[in-house]
CSV table of C-alpha atoms and ligand atoms in Angstrom, one decimal:
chain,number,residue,atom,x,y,z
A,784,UNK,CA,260.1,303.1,66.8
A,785,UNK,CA,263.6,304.1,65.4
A,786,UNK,CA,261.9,306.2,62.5
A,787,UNK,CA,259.8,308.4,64.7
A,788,UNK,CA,263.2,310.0,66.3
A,789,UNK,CA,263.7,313.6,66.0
A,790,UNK,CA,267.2,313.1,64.5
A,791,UNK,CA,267.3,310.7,61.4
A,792,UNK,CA,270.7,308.8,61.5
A,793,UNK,CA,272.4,308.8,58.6
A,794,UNK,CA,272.1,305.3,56.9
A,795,UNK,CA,276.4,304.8,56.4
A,796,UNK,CA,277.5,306.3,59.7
A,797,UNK,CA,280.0,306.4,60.8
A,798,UNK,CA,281.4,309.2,58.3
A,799,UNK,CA,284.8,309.6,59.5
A,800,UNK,CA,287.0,307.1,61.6
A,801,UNK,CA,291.0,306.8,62.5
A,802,UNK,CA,291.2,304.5,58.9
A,803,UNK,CA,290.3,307.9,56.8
A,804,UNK,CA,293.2,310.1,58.1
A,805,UNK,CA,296.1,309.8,56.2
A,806,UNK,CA,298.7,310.4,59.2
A,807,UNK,CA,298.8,308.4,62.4
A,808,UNK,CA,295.6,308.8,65.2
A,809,UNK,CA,293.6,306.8,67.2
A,810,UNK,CA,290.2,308.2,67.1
A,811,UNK,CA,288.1,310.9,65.3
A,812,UNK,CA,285.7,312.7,67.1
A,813,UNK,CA,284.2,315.8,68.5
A,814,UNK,CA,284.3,317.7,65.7
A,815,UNK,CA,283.1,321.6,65.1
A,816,UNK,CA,281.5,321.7,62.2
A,817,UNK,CA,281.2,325.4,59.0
A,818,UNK,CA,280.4,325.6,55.9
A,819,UNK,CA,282.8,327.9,53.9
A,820,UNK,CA,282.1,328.9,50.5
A,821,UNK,CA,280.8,325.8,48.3
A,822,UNK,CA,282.1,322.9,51.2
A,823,UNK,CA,281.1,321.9,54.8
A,824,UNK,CA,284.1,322.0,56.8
A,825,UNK,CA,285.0,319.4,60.0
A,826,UNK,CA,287.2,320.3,62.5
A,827,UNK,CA,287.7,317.3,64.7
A,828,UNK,CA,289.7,315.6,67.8
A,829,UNK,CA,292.2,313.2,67.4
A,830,UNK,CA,294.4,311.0,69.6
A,831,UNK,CA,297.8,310.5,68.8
A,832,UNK,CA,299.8,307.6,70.7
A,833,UNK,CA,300.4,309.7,73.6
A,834,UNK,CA,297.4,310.1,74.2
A,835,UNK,CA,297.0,313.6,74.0
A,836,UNK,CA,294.9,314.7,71.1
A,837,UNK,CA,295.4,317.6,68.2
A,838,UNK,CA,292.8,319.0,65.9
A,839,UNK,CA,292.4,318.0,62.0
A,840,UNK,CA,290.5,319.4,59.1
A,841,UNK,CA,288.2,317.3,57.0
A,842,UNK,CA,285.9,318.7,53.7
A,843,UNK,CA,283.4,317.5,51.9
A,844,UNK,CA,280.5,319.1,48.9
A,845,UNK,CA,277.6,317.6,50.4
A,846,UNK,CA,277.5,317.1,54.1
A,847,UNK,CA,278.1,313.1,54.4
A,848,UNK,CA,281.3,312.6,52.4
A,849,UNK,CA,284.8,314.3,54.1
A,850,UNK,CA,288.3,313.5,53.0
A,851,UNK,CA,290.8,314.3,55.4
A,852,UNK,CA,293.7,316.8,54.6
A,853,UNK,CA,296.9,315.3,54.8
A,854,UNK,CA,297.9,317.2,57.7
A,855,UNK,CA,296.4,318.1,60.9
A,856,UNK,CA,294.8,321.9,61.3
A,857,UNK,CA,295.7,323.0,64.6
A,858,UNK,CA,298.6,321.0,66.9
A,859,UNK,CA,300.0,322.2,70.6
A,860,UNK,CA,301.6,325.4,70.2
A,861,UNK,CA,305.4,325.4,70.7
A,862,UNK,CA,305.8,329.1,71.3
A,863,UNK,CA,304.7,331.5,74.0
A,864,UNK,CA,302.3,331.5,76.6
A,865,UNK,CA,299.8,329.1,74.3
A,866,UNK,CA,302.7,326.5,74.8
A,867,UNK,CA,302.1,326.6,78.4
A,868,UNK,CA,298.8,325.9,78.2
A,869,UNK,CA,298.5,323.2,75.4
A,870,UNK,CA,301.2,321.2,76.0
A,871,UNK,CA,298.8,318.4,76.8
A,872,UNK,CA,296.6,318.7,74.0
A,873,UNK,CA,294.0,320.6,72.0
A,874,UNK,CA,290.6,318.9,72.0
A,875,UNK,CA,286.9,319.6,71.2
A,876,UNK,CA,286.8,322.7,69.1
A,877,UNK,CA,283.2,324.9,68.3
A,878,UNK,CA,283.4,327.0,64.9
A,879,UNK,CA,281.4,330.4,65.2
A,880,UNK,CA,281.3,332.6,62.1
A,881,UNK,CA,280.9,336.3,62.7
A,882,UNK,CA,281.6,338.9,59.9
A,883,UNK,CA,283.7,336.4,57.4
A,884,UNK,CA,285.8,335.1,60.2
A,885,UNK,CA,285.7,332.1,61.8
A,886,UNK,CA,286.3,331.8,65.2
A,887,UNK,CA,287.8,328.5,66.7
A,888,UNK,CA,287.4,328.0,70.9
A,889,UNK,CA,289.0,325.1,71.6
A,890,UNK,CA,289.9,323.2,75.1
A,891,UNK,CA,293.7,323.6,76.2
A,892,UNK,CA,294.7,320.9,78.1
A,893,UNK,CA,298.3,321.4,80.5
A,894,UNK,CA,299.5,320.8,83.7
A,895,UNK,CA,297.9,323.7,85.2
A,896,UNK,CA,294.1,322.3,84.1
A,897,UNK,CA,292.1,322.8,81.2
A,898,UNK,CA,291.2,326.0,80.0
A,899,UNK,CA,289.6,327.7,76.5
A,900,UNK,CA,291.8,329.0,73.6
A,901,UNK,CA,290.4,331.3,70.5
A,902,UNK,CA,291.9,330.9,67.4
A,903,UNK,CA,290.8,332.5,64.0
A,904,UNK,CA,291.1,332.0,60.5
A,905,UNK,CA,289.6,333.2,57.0
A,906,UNK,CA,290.2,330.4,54.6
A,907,UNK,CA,290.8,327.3,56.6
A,908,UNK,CA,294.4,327.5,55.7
A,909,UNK,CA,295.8,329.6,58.2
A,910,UNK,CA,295.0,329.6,61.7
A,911,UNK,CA,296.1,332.7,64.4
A,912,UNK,CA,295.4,331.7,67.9
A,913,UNK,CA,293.6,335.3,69.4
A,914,UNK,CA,293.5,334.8,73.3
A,915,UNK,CA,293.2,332.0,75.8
A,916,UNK,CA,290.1,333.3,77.2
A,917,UNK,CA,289.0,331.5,80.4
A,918,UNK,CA,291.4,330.7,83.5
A,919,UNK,CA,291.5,326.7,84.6
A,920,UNK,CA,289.1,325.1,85.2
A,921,UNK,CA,286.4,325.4,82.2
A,922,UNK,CA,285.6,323.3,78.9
A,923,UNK,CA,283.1,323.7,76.4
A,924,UNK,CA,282.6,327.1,75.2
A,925,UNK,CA,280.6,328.3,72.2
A,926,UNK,CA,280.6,331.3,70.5
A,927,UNK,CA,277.0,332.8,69.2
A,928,UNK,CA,277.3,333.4,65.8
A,929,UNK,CA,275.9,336.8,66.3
A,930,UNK,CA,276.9,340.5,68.5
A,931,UNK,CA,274.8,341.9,71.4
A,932,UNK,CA,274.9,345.2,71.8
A,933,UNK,CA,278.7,345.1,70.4
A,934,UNK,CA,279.6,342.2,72.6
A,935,UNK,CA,280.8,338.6,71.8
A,936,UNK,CA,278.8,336.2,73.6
A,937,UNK,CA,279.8,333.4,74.2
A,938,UNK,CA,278.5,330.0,76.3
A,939,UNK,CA,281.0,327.9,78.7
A,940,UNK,CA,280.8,325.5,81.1
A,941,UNK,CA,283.1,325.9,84.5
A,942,UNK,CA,284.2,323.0,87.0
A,943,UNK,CA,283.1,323.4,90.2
A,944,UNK,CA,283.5,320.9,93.5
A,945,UNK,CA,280.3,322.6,95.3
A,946,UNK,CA,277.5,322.8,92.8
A,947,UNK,CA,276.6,320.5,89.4
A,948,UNK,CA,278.5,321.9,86.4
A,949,UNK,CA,276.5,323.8,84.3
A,950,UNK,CA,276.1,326.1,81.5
A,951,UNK,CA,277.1,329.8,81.8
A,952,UNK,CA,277.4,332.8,79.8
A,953,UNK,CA,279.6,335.5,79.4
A,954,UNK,CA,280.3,338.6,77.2
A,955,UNK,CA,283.2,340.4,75.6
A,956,UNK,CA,284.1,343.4,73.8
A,957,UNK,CA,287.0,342.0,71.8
A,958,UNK,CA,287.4,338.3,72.2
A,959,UNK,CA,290.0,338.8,74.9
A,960,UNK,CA,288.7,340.3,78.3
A,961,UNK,CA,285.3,338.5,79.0
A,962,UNK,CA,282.9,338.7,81.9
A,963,UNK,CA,279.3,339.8,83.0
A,964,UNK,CA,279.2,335.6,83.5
A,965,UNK,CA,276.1,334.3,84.8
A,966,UNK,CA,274.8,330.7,85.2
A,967,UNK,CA,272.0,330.0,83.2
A,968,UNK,CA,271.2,326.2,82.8
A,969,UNK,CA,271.8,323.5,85.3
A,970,UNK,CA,271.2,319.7,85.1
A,971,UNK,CA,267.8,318.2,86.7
A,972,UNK,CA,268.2,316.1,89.4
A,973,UNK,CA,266.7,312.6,88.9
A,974,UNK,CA,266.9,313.3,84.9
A,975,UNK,CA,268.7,312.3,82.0
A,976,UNK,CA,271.0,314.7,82.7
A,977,UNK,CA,271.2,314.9,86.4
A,978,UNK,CA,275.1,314.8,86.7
A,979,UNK,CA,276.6,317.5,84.6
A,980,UNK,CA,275.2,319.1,81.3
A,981,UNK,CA,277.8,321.8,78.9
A,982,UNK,CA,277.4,323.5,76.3
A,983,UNK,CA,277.5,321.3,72.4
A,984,UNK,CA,277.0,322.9,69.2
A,985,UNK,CA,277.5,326.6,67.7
A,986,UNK,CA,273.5,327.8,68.4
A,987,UNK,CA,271.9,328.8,65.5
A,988,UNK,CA,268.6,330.8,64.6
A,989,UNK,CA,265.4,330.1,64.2
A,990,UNK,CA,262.0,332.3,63.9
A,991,UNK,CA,261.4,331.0,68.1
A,992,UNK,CA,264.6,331.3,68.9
A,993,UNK,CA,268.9,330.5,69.5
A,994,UNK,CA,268.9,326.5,69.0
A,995,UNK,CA,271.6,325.1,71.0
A,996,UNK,CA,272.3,321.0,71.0
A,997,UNK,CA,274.1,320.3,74.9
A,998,UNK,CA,275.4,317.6,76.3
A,999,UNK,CA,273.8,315.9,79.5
A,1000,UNK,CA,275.7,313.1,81.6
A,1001,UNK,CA,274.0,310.5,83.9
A,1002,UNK,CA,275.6,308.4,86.1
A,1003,UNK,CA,274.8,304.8,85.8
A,1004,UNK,CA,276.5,302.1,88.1
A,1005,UNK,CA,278.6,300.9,84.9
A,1006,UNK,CA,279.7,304.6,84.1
A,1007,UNK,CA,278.3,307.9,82.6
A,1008,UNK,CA,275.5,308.1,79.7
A,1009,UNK,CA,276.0,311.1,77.1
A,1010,UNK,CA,273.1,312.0,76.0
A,1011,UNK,CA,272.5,315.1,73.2
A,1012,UNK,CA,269.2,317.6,74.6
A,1013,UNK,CA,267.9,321.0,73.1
A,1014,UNK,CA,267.0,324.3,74.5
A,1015,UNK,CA,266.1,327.4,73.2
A,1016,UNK,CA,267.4,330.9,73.9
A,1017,UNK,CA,265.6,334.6,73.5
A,1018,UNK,CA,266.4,336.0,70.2
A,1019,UNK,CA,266.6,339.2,72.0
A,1020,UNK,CA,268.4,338.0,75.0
A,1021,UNK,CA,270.5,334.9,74.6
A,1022,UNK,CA,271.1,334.9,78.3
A,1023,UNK,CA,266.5,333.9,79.0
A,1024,UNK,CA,266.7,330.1,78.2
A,1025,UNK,CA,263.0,330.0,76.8
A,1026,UNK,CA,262.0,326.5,76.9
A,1027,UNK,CA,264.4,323.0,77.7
A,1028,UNK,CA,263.4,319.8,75.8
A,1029,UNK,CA,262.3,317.8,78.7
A,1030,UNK,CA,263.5,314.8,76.6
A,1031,UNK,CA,267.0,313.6,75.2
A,1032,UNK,CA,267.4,314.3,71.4
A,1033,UNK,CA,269.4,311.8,70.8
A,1034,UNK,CA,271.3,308.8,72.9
A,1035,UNK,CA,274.1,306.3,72.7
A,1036,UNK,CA,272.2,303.2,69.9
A,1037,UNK,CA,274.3,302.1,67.5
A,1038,UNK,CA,277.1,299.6,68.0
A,1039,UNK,CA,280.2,302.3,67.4
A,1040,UNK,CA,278.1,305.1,70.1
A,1041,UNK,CA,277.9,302.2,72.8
A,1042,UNK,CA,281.2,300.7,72.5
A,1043,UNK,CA,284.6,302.1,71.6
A,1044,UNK,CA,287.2,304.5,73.4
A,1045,UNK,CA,284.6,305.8,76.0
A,1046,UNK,CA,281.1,303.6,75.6
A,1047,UNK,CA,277.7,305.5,75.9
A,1048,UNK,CA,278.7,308.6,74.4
A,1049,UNK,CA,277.2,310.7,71.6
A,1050,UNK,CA,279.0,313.9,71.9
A,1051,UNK,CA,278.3,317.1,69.7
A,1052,UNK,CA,280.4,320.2,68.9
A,1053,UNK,CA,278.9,321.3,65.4
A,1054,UNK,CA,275.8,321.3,63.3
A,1055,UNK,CA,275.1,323.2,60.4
A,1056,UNK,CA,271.4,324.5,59.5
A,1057,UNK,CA,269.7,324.0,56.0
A,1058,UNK,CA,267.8,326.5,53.7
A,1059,UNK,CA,265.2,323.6,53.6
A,1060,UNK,CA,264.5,323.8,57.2
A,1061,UNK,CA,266.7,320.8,58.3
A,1062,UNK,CA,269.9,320.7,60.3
A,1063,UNK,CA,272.8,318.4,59.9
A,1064,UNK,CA,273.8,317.0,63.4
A,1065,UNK,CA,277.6,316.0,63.6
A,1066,UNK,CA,278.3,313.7,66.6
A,1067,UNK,CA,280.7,311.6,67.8
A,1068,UNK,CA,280.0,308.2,68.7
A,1069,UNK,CA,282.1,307.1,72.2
A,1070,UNK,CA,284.6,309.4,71.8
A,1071,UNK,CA,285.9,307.3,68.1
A,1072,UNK,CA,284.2,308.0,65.7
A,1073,UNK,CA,282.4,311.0,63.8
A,1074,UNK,CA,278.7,310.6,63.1
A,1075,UNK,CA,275.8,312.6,61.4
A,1076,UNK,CA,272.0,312.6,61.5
A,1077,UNK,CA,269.0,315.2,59.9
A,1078,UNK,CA,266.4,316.8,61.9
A,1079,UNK,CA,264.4,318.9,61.0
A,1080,UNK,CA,264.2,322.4,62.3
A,1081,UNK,CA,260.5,323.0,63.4
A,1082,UNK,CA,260.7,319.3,65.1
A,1083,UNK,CA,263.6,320.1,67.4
A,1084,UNK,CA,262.1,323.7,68.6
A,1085,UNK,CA,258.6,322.2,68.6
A,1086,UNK,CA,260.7,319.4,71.2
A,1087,UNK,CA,261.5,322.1,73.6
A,1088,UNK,CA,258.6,323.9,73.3
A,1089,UNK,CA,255.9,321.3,73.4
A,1090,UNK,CA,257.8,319.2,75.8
A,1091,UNK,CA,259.2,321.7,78.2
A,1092,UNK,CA,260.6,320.6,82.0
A,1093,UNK,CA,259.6,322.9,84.8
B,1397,LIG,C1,284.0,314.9,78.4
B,1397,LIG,C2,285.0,315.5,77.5
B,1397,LIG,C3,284.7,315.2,76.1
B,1397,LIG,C4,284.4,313.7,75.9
B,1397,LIG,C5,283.4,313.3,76.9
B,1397,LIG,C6,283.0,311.8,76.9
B,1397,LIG,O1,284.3,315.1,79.8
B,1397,LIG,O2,286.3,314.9,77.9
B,1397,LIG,O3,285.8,315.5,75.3
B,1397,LIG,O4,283.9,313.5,74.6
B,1397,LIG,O5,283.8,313.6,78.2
B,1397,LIG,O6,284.2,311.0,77.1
């Protein structure tokens, strides 16, 4: 029954752990994911022993293999109003390239909530932070690769106390001032991902439409489930969600996804697709380790298209 999954695991996961970075963390995980010139670059979460986490860069020539740089890529800022905001941390970043840049939105974790910075860089070497671009509280925004009528688009995912959380969209002129939001995706009650669902990797084209891998939390009596779903967006409009995979993609299985920092999670930031018509699918088993699987393409459109809930 394992074979027939959409996303094929890749046979030595995990690729990256805490025992492949050459300076001091505790896990290795949600990680955004870009290919830059010949090399697949992984951006990805780490804990230190405070528990607050920074973001490190891995590379590797074919996808599977990464080696760590001896340094960490992007660490709480100590100047400015970005100090304010990160001092707790810098977790879960999404890589969107648009015109040769490469735009990093990243969560910024303080004592005044959690809220999205933009950084940018060219080469992977330097790194300028742009804007922090949401207000406490919001996680998980995404970047289309693409402009709309001159605007960044981008996809977040804001707390609230009154409804479920769920996905919303926004636009911007210039990567700073940001609005026209509207909420277009919410969980399904009774459903694999009835508690809270946000947005997961950098969409990317195909000929039906914006692929985009979310998140989906249920609530089980021994904790929450992370699941991995799929749904597709107008090419024209990336706000008209065309069709939701009624199904998961892709949920907790092997040992280091059910047990380990936070058990039951696959969590995705990154995936990069293929000229063959496959995608690789970076994920992060229970907030520890990084992972990666192969789908292809057709299978995971055909999923939401095919498969569609109401
Ligand atoms: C979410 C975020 C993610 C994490 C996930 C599972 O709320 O904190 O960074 O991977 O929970 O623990």
């Amino acid at each position: 029954m394992r074979n027939n999954r959409i996303i094929k695991r890749y046979k030595k996961n995990p690729i990256l752990t805490k025992d492949d970075i050459p300076y001091p963390v505790h896990t290795v995980h949600n990680a955004g994911m870009a290919k830059y010139q010949d090399k697949y670059i992984m951006l990805f979460r780490s804990h230190l022993n405070t528990g607050r986490s920074i973001i490190g860069l891995a590379e590797s020539k074919d996808g599977f293999s990464f080696k760590s740089r001896p340094e960490p890529f992007i660490v709480p800022c100590t100047e400015g109003i970005f100090a304010q905001y990160e001092e707790f941390g810098v977790e879960d970043p999404r890589i969107s390239c648009i015109n040769d840049e490469y735009l990093i939105t990243y969560s910024a974790y303080s004592r005044y909530g959690v809220r999205i910075g933009l950084a940018k860089t060219r080469d992977f070497v330097s790194v300028e932070r742009i804007s922090l671009i949401t207000q406490a509280d919001l996680r998980n925004a995404v970047l289309f690769p693409e402009k709309y009528n001159n605007m960044y688009v981008r996809l977040d995912r804001p707390h609230s106390e009154i409804s479920p959380w769920s996905i919303w969209i926004s636009y911007s002129p210039d990567l700073k001032f940001w609005g026209e939001s509207k909420l277009i995706m919410t969980p399904m009650q009774y459903h694999w991902d009835e508690m809270k669902i946000g947005p997961g990797a950098t969409p990317f084209k195909t000929k039906k439409g914006w692929l985009h891998i979310y998140h989906g939390v249920f609530q089980t009596m021994a904790g929450a489930v992370y699941r991995l779903g799929a749904a597709l967006h107008d090419l024209i409009d990336p706000s008209k969600i065309i069709a939701v995979s009624d199904s998961w993609i892709l949920e907790p299985e092997d040992p280091w996804e059910r047990t380990g920092y936070v058990p039951n999670v696959v969590f995705c930031c990154g995936a990069i697709p293929e000229d063959d018509g496959t995608v690789k699918i970076y994920w992060a088993g229970a907030d520890t380790v990084m992972c990666v699987g192969t789908a292809s393409i057709d299978d995971l459109v055909n999923a939401c298209i095919d498969n569609p809930r109401n």
